[in-house]
Amino acid sequence: MQASELYGRQLALTPLEAQDLPAATQKFVALRVTANRLQCQRCGSVLNRQAAQLPRDQFYCYDCLNLGRVSTLTSLYHISEPNDFPKVDQLTWQGQLTDQQASCAAMIQTKFEAHQRQLLWAVTGAGKTEMLFPGLAWALAQGWRVAIASPRVDVCLELHPRLQAAFANLEIALLHGRQITPYRYCQLTICTTHQLLRFRAAFDVLIVDEVDAFPFAANPRLGYAVEQALKPVSALLYLTATPSQDLLRQVRQHELGLSYLPLRFHQQLLPPIRVTLQPRYWERLKKGKLPWPLRPWLADYANRGQRFLIFVPRVAQLAVVQAAIQQVYPGLKGLTVHASDPERLAKVQAMRNLDVQYLVTTTILERGVTFPGIDVIVLGADDPIFSTAALVQIAGRVGRSKARPTGLVRFICRSYARPVKRAIRQIKLVNRKGRRLRAEMPVVSPLE
Ligand SMILES: [Zn+2]
């Protein structure tokens, strides 16, 4: 094993695998066992003794098993991050930031320089990624090691080519669970938050994109991963369009600095959510019929070639909806996609390539994915599976391109559930702030 494979990492190896490691290698306990407590040192989980039991009084961690087994038969091996990077000419991006983006970008860089923690709360389609470029270029020029992590693999897959285009001469590592290419030591890493568990005191700057997305919001292990992957002196930036109550609490308690941008990059407001109550939509679909008003909407889309996404609450509903559409409009070309669909990436690509006119999808496409000029329909938006954040994110898929900055966001519900009401309210609030900003009036964050 090359030394660079251990720089800033913590790899679980057996004594046999750890033979002939470089002299600088440090070794840590992988699973801490005391009389009444069993804790994995890679993911932080406190384990149930019975569930973690192996033969001959050994134990393993079942919580981070998909990263390779941590057990009492392994140790964690690590080499201190040396920041051993070649000097390259970095930012090749030629684009322009709007004035509002530029002031957020300046704030981001200032906080990097000061090793501070911050939250960038920017509306969907504000151009968050571009706002990172100046600060990233600065950090990379200092020889700092940087990671951009997201809870969602789709977000990583979309970020990687954009960052690679912006930093054309820089080698950028992409790490996620479905990857087959071997690990490489790079100055900039894009990875799922889960992959951060393999790092230790590695990053001078860590950016967590879509921080509110499942499973980060619901998973304390990933918070542990972030702390573990950061150097003791480092900067942390959370990005989100829909901050959780917990993040906002951290802002109020001054644990996080806040930058707020309520206007999209093309200066247009977010499309409002339009709700149609249709108590019997699902019964109609199950009979292979398109409920009102889905039928006239789709007729219009079939006519105009307008592209769209239909979100449904459950995987089992995908085929039902797709069959009903095919029955009535056989000429409309579309696909269904869900999280564990083996062809998921290819199907998303088919939509990107304009090979199909629509996708019927579960919440996996709620964020990170941009299809220019689409409309969105959410069937059963009142289903408990859709949180307020998810609904705001779904609505945010619409109107993202300069060429078509508007579009329709339509929900079909049985009733006005609380998350639906909250999502409508949140978009109205952001648009009020956006209008002020557009009129060059001062904007304070919604917290104040
Ligand atoms: Zn573990």
PDB file of C-alpha atoms in Angstrom, residues 56-311:
ATOM      1  CA  ARG A  56     -14.313 -16.496  20.224  1.00  0.00           C
ATOM      2  CA  ASP A  57     -15.378 -13.350  22.069  1.00  0.00           C
ATOM      3  CA  GLN A  58     -14.729 -11.002  19.194  1.00  0.00           C
ATOM      4  CA  PHE A  59     -17.056  -8.188  18.053  1.00  0.00           C
ATOM      5  CA  TYR A  60     -17.751  -6.244  14.857  1.00  0.00           C
ATOM      6  CA  CYS A  61     -19.633  -3.084  13.905  1.00  0.00           C
ATOM      7  CA  TYR A  62     -22.855  -3.759  12.009  1.00  0.00           C
ATOM      8  CA  ASP A  63     -23.544  -0.057  11.480  1.00  0.00           C
ATOM      9  CA  CYS A  64     -20.742   0.764   9.044  1.00  0.00           C
ATOM     10  CA  LEU A  65     -20.363  -2.725   7.612  1.00  0.00           C
ATOM     11  CA  ASN A  66     -20.876  -1.526   4.021  1.00  0.00           C
ATOM     12  CA  LEU A  67     -17.559   0.325   4.228  1.00  0.00           C
ATOM     13  CA  GLY A  68     -15.725  -2.916   5.079  1.00  0.00           C
ATOM     14  CA  ARG A  69     -15.740  -4.646   8.423  1.00  0.00           C
ATOM     15  CA  VAL A  70     -14.487  -2.925  11.559  1.00  0.00           C
ATOM     16  CA  SER A  71     -13.978  -5.511  14.303  1.00  0.00           C
ATOM     17  CA  THR A  72     -11.878  -6.359  17.329  1.00  0.00           C
ATOM     18  CA  LEU A  73      -9.668  -8.241  14.831  1.00  0.00           C
ATOM     19  CA  THR A  74      -8.823  -5.021  12.967  1.00  0.00           C
ATOM     20  CA  SER A  75      -7.220  -1.687  13.820  1.00  0.00           C
ATOM     21  CA  LEU A  76      -7.569   1.690  12.151  1.00  0.00           C
ATOM     22  CA  TYR A  77      -4.442   2.801  10.264  1.00  0.00           C
ATOM     23  CA  HIS A  78      -3.725   6.422   9.525  1.00  0.00           C
ATOM     24  CA  ILE A  79      -0.985   8.807   8.367  1.00  0.00           C
ATOM     25  CA  SER A  80      -1.248  12.508   9.294  1.00  0.00           C
ATOM     26  CA  GLU A  81      -2.377  14.632   6.375  1.00  0.00           C
ATOM     27  CA  PRO A  82       0.786  16.171   4.863  1.00  0.00           C
ATOM     28  CA  ASN A  83      -0.973  18.368   2.251  1.00  0.00           C
ATOM     29  CA  ASP A  84       1.428  16.991  -0.321  1.00  0.00           C
ATOM     30  CA  PHE A  85      -0.122  18.409  -3.489  1.00  0.00           C
ATOM     31  CA  PRO A  86       1.424  19.546  -6.763  1.00  0.00           C
ATOM     32  CA  LYS A  87       0.976  23.227  -7.578  1.00  0.00           C
ATOM     33  CA  VAL A  88      -1.455  23.635 -10.445  1.00  0.00           C
ATOM     34  CA  ASP A  89      -3.063  26.623 -12.086  1.00  0.00           C
ATOM     35  CA  GLN A  90      -6.506  26.261 -10.653  1.00  0.00           C
ATOM     36  CA  LEU A  91      -9.761  28.038 -11.476  1.00  0.00           C
ATOM     37  CA  THR A  92     -10.486  27.731 -15.196  1.00  0.00           C
ATOM     38  CA  TRP A  93     -14.133  28.770 -14.865  1.00  0.00           C
ATOM     39  CA  GLN A  94     -14.914  31.806 -17.034  1.00  0.00           C
ATOM     40  CA  GLY A  95     -18.436  32.590 -15.802  1.00  0.00           C
ATOM     41  CA  GLN A  96     -19.659  35.690 -14.015  1.00  0.00           C
ATOM     42  CA  LEU A  97     -21.303  35.880 -10.606  1.00  0.00           C
ATOM     43  CA  THR A  98     -24.236  38.234 -10.060  1.00  0.00           C
ATOM     44  CA  ASP A  99     -23.605  40.981  -7.482  1.00  0.00           C
ATOM     45  CA  GLN A 100     -25.581  39.022  -4.888  1.00  0.00           C
ATOM     46  CA  GLN A 101     -23.700  35.809  -5.625  1.00  0.00           C
ATOM     47  CA  ALA A 102     -20.398  37.660  -5.474  1.00  0.00           C
ATOM     48  CA  SER A 103     -21.122  39.055  -2.031  1.00  0.00           C
ATOM     49  CA  CYS A 104     -22.056  35.576  -0.722  1.00  0.00           C
ATOM     50  CA  ALA A 105     -18.915  34.167  -2.355  1.00  0.00           C
ATOM     51  CA  ALA A 106     -16.782  36.811  -0.628  1.00  0.00           C
ATOM     52  CA  MET A 107     -18.365  35.969   2.721  1.00  0.00           C
ATOM     53  CA  ILE A 108     -17.689  32.259   2.162  1.00  0.00           C
ATOM     54  CA  GLN A 109     -14.028  32.902   1.415  1.00  0.00           C
ATOM     55  CA  THR A 110     -13.591  35.183   4.437  1.00  0.00           C
ATOM     56  CA  LYS A 111     -14.916  32.437   6.699  1.00  0.00           C
ATOM     57  CA  PHE A 112     -12.629  29.851   5.086  1.00  0.00           C
ATOM     58  CA  GLU A 113      -9.680  32.138   5.765  1.00  0.00           C
ATOM     59  CA  ALA A 114     -10.743  32.509   9.390  1.00  0.00           C
ATOM     60  CA  HIS A 115     -11.354  28.742   9.842  1.00  0.00           C
ATOM     61  CA  GLN A 116     -14.960  29.334  10.786  1.00  0.00           C
ATOM     62  CA  ARG A 117     -18.181  27.372  10.550  1.00  0.00           C
ATOM     63  CA  GLN A 118     -20.971  28.748   8.407  1.00  0.00           C
ATOM     64  CA  LEU A 119     -24.296  28.062   6.736  1.00  0.00           C
ATOM     65  CA  LEU A 120     -25.139  29.269   3.243  1.00  0.00           C
ATOM     66  CA  TRP A 121     -28.909  29.376   2.973  1.00  0.00           C
ATOM     67  CA  ALA A 122     -29.638  29.956  -0.693  1.00  0.00           C
ATOM     68  CA  VAL A 123     -32.888  29.356  -2.507  1.00  0.00           C
ATOM     69  CA  THR A 124     -32.968  26.418  -5.008  1.00  0.00           C
ATOM     70  CA  GLY A 125     -31.401  27.566  -8.268  1.00  0.00           C
ATOM     71  CA  ALA A 126     -29.425  30.414  -6.648  1.00  0.00           C
ATOM     72  CA  GLY A 127     -26.193  29.042  -8.127  1.00  0.00           C
ATOM     73  CA  LYS A 128     -24.681  27.720  -4.900  1.00  0.00           C
ATOM     74  CA  THR A 129     -21.956  25.765  -6.670  1.00  0.00           C
ATOM     75  CA  GLU A 130     -20.639  28.780  -8.579  1.00  0.00           C
ATOM     76  CA  MET A 131     -20.574  30.799  -5.360  1.00  0.00           C
ATOM     77  CA  LEU A 132     -18.073  28.280  -3.982  1.00  0.00           C
ATOM     78  CA  PHE A 133     -15.538  28.792  -6.754  1.00  0.00           C
ATOM     79  CA  PRO A 134     -13.649  31.857  -5.455  1.00  0.00           C
ATOM     80  CA  GLY A 135     -13.300  30.420  -1.941  1.00  0.00           C
ATOM     81  CA  LEU A 136     -12.331  26.998  -3.293  1.00  0.00           C
ATOM     82  CA  ALA A 137      -9.721  28.512  -5.608  1.00  0.00           C
ATOM     83  CA  TRP A 138      -8.280  30.435  -2.676  1.00  0.00           C
ATOM     84  CA  ALA A 139      -8.165  27.367  -0.391  1.00  0.00           C
ATOM     85  CA  LEU A 140      -6.584  25.197  -3.087  1.00  0.00           C
ATOM     86  CA  ALA A 141      -3.960  27.874  -3.768  1.00  0.00           C
ATOM     87  CA  GLN A 142      -3.006  27.667  -0.070  1.00  0.00           C
ATOM     88  CA  GLY A 143      -2.325  23.955  -0.543  1.00  0.00           C
ATOM     89  CA  TRP A 144      -5.321  23.090   1.621  1.00  0.00           C
ATOM     90  CA  ARG A 145      -7.101  19.784   1.332  1.00  0.00           C
ATOM     91  CA  VAL A 146     -10.794  20.226   0.522  1.00  0.00           C
ATOM     92  CA  ALA A 147     -13.830  17.962   0.353  1.00  0.00           C
ATOM     93  CA  ILE A 148     -17.358  18.543  -0.865  1.00  0.00           C
ATOM     94  CA  ALA A 149     -19.689  15.946   0.613  1.00  0.00           C
ATOM     95  CA  SER A 150     -23.397  15.348   0.167  1.00  0.00           C
ATOM     96  CA  PRO A 151     -25.771  12.811   1.674  1.00  0.00           C
ATOM     97  CA  ARG A 152     -27.084  12.098  -1.835  1.00  0.00           C
ATOM     98  CA  VAL A 153     -25.051  10.227  -4.418  1.00  0.00           C
ATOM     99  CA  ASP A 154     -26.945  11.970  -7.240  1.00  0.00           C
ATOM    100  CA  VAL A 155     -25.762  15.309  -5.934  1.00  0.00           C
ATOM    101  CA  CYS A 156     -22.142  14.051  -5.990  1.00  0.00           C
ATOM    102  CA  LEU A 157     -22.543  12.726  -9.515  1.00  0.00           C
ATOM    103  CA  GLU A 158     -23.890  16.068 -10.697  1.00  0.00           C
ATOM    104  CA  LEU A 159     -21.245  18.095  -8.838  1.00  0.00           C
ATOM    105  CA  HIS A 160     -18.210  16.177 -10.063  1.00  0.00           C
ATOM    106  CA  PRO A 161     -18.311  17.162 -13.762  1.00  0.00           C
ATOM    107  CA  ARG A 162     -19.188  20.774 -12.882  1.00  0.00           C
ATOM    108  CA  LEU A 163     -16.238  21.074 -10.505  1.00  0.00           C
ATOM    109  CA  GLN A 164     -13.982  19.287 -12.973  1.00  0.00           C
ATOM    110  CA  ALA A 165     -14.953  21.810 -15.661  1.00  0.00           C
ATOM    111  CA  ALA A 166     -14.316  24.719 -13.303  1.00  0.00           C
ATOM    112  CA  PHE A 167     -10.934  23.368 -12.161  1.00  0.00           C
ATOM    113  CA  ALA A 168      -9.869  21.697 -15.393  1.00  0.00           C
ATOM    114  CA  ASN A 169      -6.240  21.096 -14.406  1.00  0.00           C
ATOM    115  CA  LEU A 170      -7.003  19.620 -11.010  1.00  0.00           C
ATOM    116  CA  GLU A 171      -7.515  15.937 -10.381  1.00  0.00           C
ATOM    117  CA  ILE A 172     -10.742  15.538  -8.401  1.00  0.00           C
ATOM    118  CA  ALA A 173     -11.562  12.315  -6.559  1.00  0.00           C
ATOM    119  CA  LEU A 174     -15.161  11.074  -6.613  1.00  0.00           C
ATOM    120  CA  LEU A 175     -16.065   8.605  -3.858  1.00  0.00           C
ATOM    121  CA  HIS A 176     -19.370   6.850  -3.334  1.00  0.00           C
ATOM    122  CA  GLY A 177     -20.678   3.395  -2.521  1.00  0.00           C
ATOM    123  CA  ARG A 178     -21.284   2.281  -6.089  1.00  0.00           C
ATOM    124  CA  GLN A 179     -17.822   3.208  -7.276  1.00  0.00           C
ATOM    125  CA  ILE A 180     -15.366   0.706  -8.678  1.00  0.00           C
ATOM    126  CA  THR A 181     -12.340   2.880  -9.476  1.00  0.00           C
ATOM    127  CA  PRO A 182      -9.714   2.649  -6.713  1.00  0.00           C
ATOM    128  CA  TYR A 183      -9.107   5.445  -4.219  1.00  0.00           C
ATOM    129  CA  ARG A 184      -6.649   8.189  -5.181  1.00  0.00           C
ATOM    130  CA  TYR A 185      -5.100  10.878  -3.030  1.00  0.00           C
ATOM    131  CA  CYS A 186      -6.364  14.211  -4.410  1.00  0.00           C
ATOM    132  CA  GLN A 187      -6.444  17.768  -3.143  1.00  0.00           C
ATOM    133  CA  LEU A 188     -10.167  18.017  -3.860  1.00  0.00           C
ATOM    134  CA  THR A 189     -12.521  15.146  -3.042  1.00  0.00           C
ATOM    135  CA  ILE A 190     -16.226  14.917  -3.834  1.00  0.00           C
ATOM    136  CA  CYS A 191     -17.927  12.168  -1.860  1.00  0.00           C
ATOM    137  CA  THR A 192     -21.040  11.010  -0.097  1.00  0.00           C
ATOM    138  CA  THR A 193     -21.118  11.965   3.584  1.00  0.00           C
ATOM    139  CA  HIS A 194     -20.979   8.241   4.338  1.00  0.00           C
ATOM    140  CA  GLN A 195     -17.512   8.037   2.742  1.00  0.00           C
ATOM    141  CA  LEU A 196     -16.246  10.659   5.213  1.00  0.00           C
ATOM    142  CA  LEU A 197     -16.113   7.854   7.794  1.00  0.00           C
ATOM    143  CA  ARG A 198     -12.960   6.656   6.049  1.00  0.00           C
ATOM    144  CA  PHE A 199     -11.184   9.971   6.759  1.00  0.00           C
ATOM    145  CA  ARG A 200      -9.500  11.272   9.869  1.00  0.00           C
ATOM    146  CA  ALA A 201      -8.274  14.862  10.377  1.00  0.00           C
ATOM    147  CA  ALA A 202      -7.939  15.177   6.592  1.00  0.00           C
ATOM    148  CA  PHE A 203      -9.662  18.353   5.465  1.00  0.00           C
ATOM    149  CA  ASP A 204      -8.824  22.018   5.947  1.00  0.00           C
ATOM    150  CA  VAL A 205     -12.154  22.881   4.342  1.00  0.00           C
ATOM    151  CA  LEU A 206     -15.205  20.654   4.316  1.00  0.00           C
ATOM    152  CA  ILE A 207     -18.356  21.646   2.455  1.00  0.00           C
ATOM    153  CA  VAL A 208     -21.535  19.662   3.086  1.00  0.00           C
ATOM    154  CA  ASP A 209     -24.048  20.210   0.298  1.00  0.00           C
ATOM    155  CA  GLU A 210     -27.786  19.567   0.738  1.00  0.00           C
ATOM    156  CA  VAL A 211     -27.119  19.149   4.435  1.00  0.00           C
ATOM    157  CA  ASP A 212     -30.812  18.758   5.259  1.00  0.00           C
ATOM    158  CA  ALA A 213     -31.267  15.802   2.897  1.00  0.00           C
ATOM    159  CA  PHE A 214     -32.000  12.348   4.150  1.00  0.00           C
ATOM    160  CA  PRO A 215     -30.152  10.528   5.607  1.00  0.00           C
ATOM    161  CA  PHE A 216     -27.808  13.213   7.003  1.00  0.00           C
ATOM    162  CA  ALA A 217     -30.590  14.980   8.880  1.00  0.00           C
ATOM    163  CA  ALA A 218     -31.747  11.790  10.546  1.00  0.00           C
ATOM    164  CA  ASN A 219     -28.387  10.130  11.064  1.00  0.00           C
ATOM    165  CA  PRO A 220     -26.114  11.121  13.968  1.00  0.00           C
ATOM    166  CA  ARG A 221     -23.275   8.947  12.575  1.00  0.00           C
ATOM    167  CA  LEU A 222     -22.839  11.350   9.702  1.00  0.00           C
ATOM    168  CA  GLY A 223     -22.409  14.289  12.062  1.00  0.00           C
ATOM    169  CA  TYR A 224     -19.715  12.212  13.731  1.00  0.00           C
ATOM    170  CA  ALA A 225     -18.148  11.586  10.303  1.00  0.00           C
ATOM    171  CA  VAL A 226     -17.971  15.314   9.584  1.00  0.00           C
ATOM    172  CA  GLU A 227     -16.218  16.069  12.875  1.00  0.00           C
ATOM    173  CA  GLN A 228     -13.828  13.158  12.395  1.00  0.00           C
ATOM    174  CA  ALA A 229     -12.896  14.096   8.814  1.00  0.00           C
ATOM    175  CA  LEU A 230     -12.116  17.733   9.684  1.00  0.00           C
ATOM    176  CA  LYS A 231      -8.706  18.817  10.885  1.00  0.00           C
ATOM    177  CA  PRO A 232      -8.743  20.298  14.402  1.00  0.00           C
ATOM    178  CA  VAL A 233      -8.214  23.731  12.814  1.00  0.00           C
ATOM    179  CA  SER A 234     -10.468  23.878   9.763  1.00  0.00           C
ATOM    180  CA  ALA A 235     -13.448  25.520   8.102  1.00  0.00           C
ATOM    181  CA  LEU A 236     -16.873  23.939   7.654  1.00  0.00           C
ATOM    182  CA  LEU A 237     -19.578  25.138   5.279  1.00  0.00           C
ATOM    183  CA  TYR A 238     -23.116  23.780   5.172  1.00  0.00           C
ATOM    184  CA  LEU A 239     -25.186  24.461   2.048  1.00  0.00           C
ATOM    185  CA  THR A 240     -28.951  24.187   1.923  1.00  0.00           C
ATOM    186  CA  ALA A 241     -32.116  25.690   0.496  1.00  0.00           C
ATOM    187  CA  THR A 242     -34.219  24.314   3.326  1.00  0.00           C
ATOM    188  CA  PRO A 243     -32.338  24.474   6.636  1.00  0.00           C
ATOM    189  CA  SER A 244     -33.508  22.261   9.470  1.00  0.00           C
ATOM    190  CA  GLN A 245     -34.595  23.666  12.814  1.00  0.00           C
ATOM    191  CA  ASP A 246     -31.386  22.290  14.285  1.00  0.00           C
ATOM    192  CA  LEU A 247     -29.173  24.237  11.852  1.00  0.00           C
ATOM    193  CA  LEU A 248     -31.137  27.419  12.493  1.00  0.00           C
ATOM    194  CA  ARG A 249     -30.692  26.877  16.234  1.00  0.00           C
ATOM    195  CA  GLN A 250     -26.924  26.680  15.678  1.00  0.00           C
ATOM    196  CA  VAL A 251     -27.087  29.968  13.769  1.00  0.00           C
ATOM    197  CA  ARG A 252     -29.050  31.643  16.581  1.00  0.00           C
ATOM    198  CA  GLN A 253     -26.507  30.400  19.093  1.00  0.00           C
ATOM    199  CA  HIS A 254     -23.687  31.801  16.926  1.00  0.00           C
ATOM    200  CA  GLU A 255     -22.139  28.375  16.382  1.00  0.00           C
ATOM    201  CA  LEU A 256     -22.605  28.952  12.650  1.00  0.00           C
ATOM    202  CA  GLY A 257     -22.244  32.123  10.584  1.00  0.00           C
ATOM    203  CA  LEU A 258     -25.061  32.721   8.095  1.00  0.00           C
ATOM    204  CA  SER A 259     -25.163  33.916   4.492  1.00  0.00           C
ATOM    205  CA  TYR A 260     -28.621  34.217   2.982  1.00  0.00           C
ATOM    206  CA  LEU A 261     -29.562  34.473  -0.699  1.00  0.00           C
ATOM    207  CA  PRO A 262     -33.300  34.429  -1.505  1.00  0.00           C
ATOM    208  CA  LEU A 263     -33.015  35.100  -5.258  1.00  0.00           C
ATOM    209  CA  ARG A 264     -32.210  32.729  -8.107  1.00  0.00           C
ATOM    210  CA  PHE A 265     -29.194  33.413 -10.310  1.00  0.00           C
ATOM    211  CA  HIS A 266     -31.418  34.662 -13.164  1.00  0.00           C
ATOM    212  CA  GLN A 267     -33.203  37.075 -10.756  1.00  0.00           C
ATOM    213  CA  GLN A 268     -36.614  35.429 -11.202  1.00  0.00           C
ATOM    214  CA  LEU A 269     -38.759  34.361  -8.261  1.00  0.00           C
ATOM    215  CA  LEU A 270     -39.584  30.741  -7.415  1.00  0.00           C
ATOM    216  CA  PRO A 271     -42.658  29.379  -9.190  1.00  0.00           C
ATOM    217  CA  PRO A 272     -45.532  29.177  -6.691  1.00  0.00           C
ATOM    218  CA  ILE A 273     -47.081  25.833  -5.745  1.00  0.00           C
ATOM    219  CA  ARG A 274     -50.571  25.244  -7.143  1.00  0.00           C
ATOM    220  CA  VAL A 275     -52.653  22.712  -5.269  1.00  0.00           C
ATOM    221  CA  THR A 276     -55.580  20.729  -6.651  1.00  0.00           C
ATOM    222  CA  LEU A 277     -57.606  18.691  -4.178  1.00  0.00           C
ATOM    223  CA  GLN A 278     -58.582  15.352  -5.676  1.00  0.00           C
ATOM    224  CA  PRO A 279     -59.622  12.859  -2.990  1.00  0.00           C
ATOM    225  CA  ARG A 280     -60.025   9.945  -5.407  1.00  0.00           C
ATOM    226  CA  TYR A 281     -56.953  10.318  -7.599  1.00  0.00           C
ATOM    227  CA  TRP A 282     -55.424   7.021  -6.516  1.00  0.00           C
ATOM    228  CA  GLU A 283     -58.616   4.971  -6.993  1.00  0.00           C
ATOM    229  CA  ARG A 284     -58.849   6.279 -10.568  1.00  0.00           C
ATOM    230  CA  LEU A 285     -55.212   5.512 -11.330  1.00  0.00           C
ATOM    231  CA  LYS A 286     -55.544   1.970 -10.002  1.00  0.00           C
ATOM    232  CA  LYS A 287     -58.300   1.415 -12.548  1.00  0.00           C
ATOM    233  CA  GLY A 288     -55.932   2.553 -15.272  1.00  0.00           C
ATOM    234  CA  LYS A 289     -57.645   5.936 -15.627  1.00  0.00           C
ATOM    235  CA  LEU A 290     -56.074   9.377 -15.405  1.00  0.00           C
ATOM    236  CA  PRO A 291     -57.840  11.423 -12.721  1.00  0.00           C
ATOM    237  CA  TRP A 292     -58.900  14.986 -13.364  1.00  0.00           C
ATOM    238  CA  PRO A 293     -56.962  17.270 -13.816  1.00  0.00           C
ATOM    239  CA  LEU A 294     -54.039  15.063 -14.736  1.00  0.00           C
ATOM    240  CA  ARG A 295     -55.648  14.208 -18.038  1.00  0.00           C
ATOM    241  CA  PRO A 296     -55.885  17.749 -19.492  1.00  0.00           C
ATOM    242  CA  TRP A 297     -52.412  18.564 -18.158  1.00  0.00           C
ATOM    243  CA  LEU A 298     -50.874  15.583 -19.891  1.00  0.00           C
ATOM    244  CA  ALA A 299     -52.865  16.274 -23.069  1.00  0.00           C
ATOM    245  CA  ASP A 300     -51.273  19.712 -23.119  1.00  0.00           C
ATOM    246  CA  TYR A 301     -47.795  18.263 -22.498  1.00  0.00           C
ATOM    247  CA  ALA A 302     -48.300  15.691 -25.261  1.00  0.00           C
ATOM    248  CA  ASN A 303     -49.303  18.518 -27.594  1.00  0.00           C
ATOM    249  CA  ARG A 304     -46.509  20.900 -26.825  1.00  0.00           C
ATOM    250  CA  GLY A 305     -43.712  18.437 -26.117  1.00  0.00           C
ATOM    251  CA  GLN A 306     -43.262  20.097 -22.716  1.00  0.00           C
ATOM    252  CA  ARG A 307     -40.990  18.007 -20.475  1.00  0.00           C
ATOM    253  CA  PHE A 308     -42.035  17.098 -16.928  1.00  0.00           C
ATOM    254  CA  LEU A 309     -41.473  15.030 -13.803  1.00  0.00           C
ATOM    255  CA  ILE A 310     -44.214  13.262 -11.861  1.00  0.00           C
ATOM    256  CA  PHE A 311     -43.363  12.491  -8.238  1.00  0.00           C
TER     257      PHE A 311
END
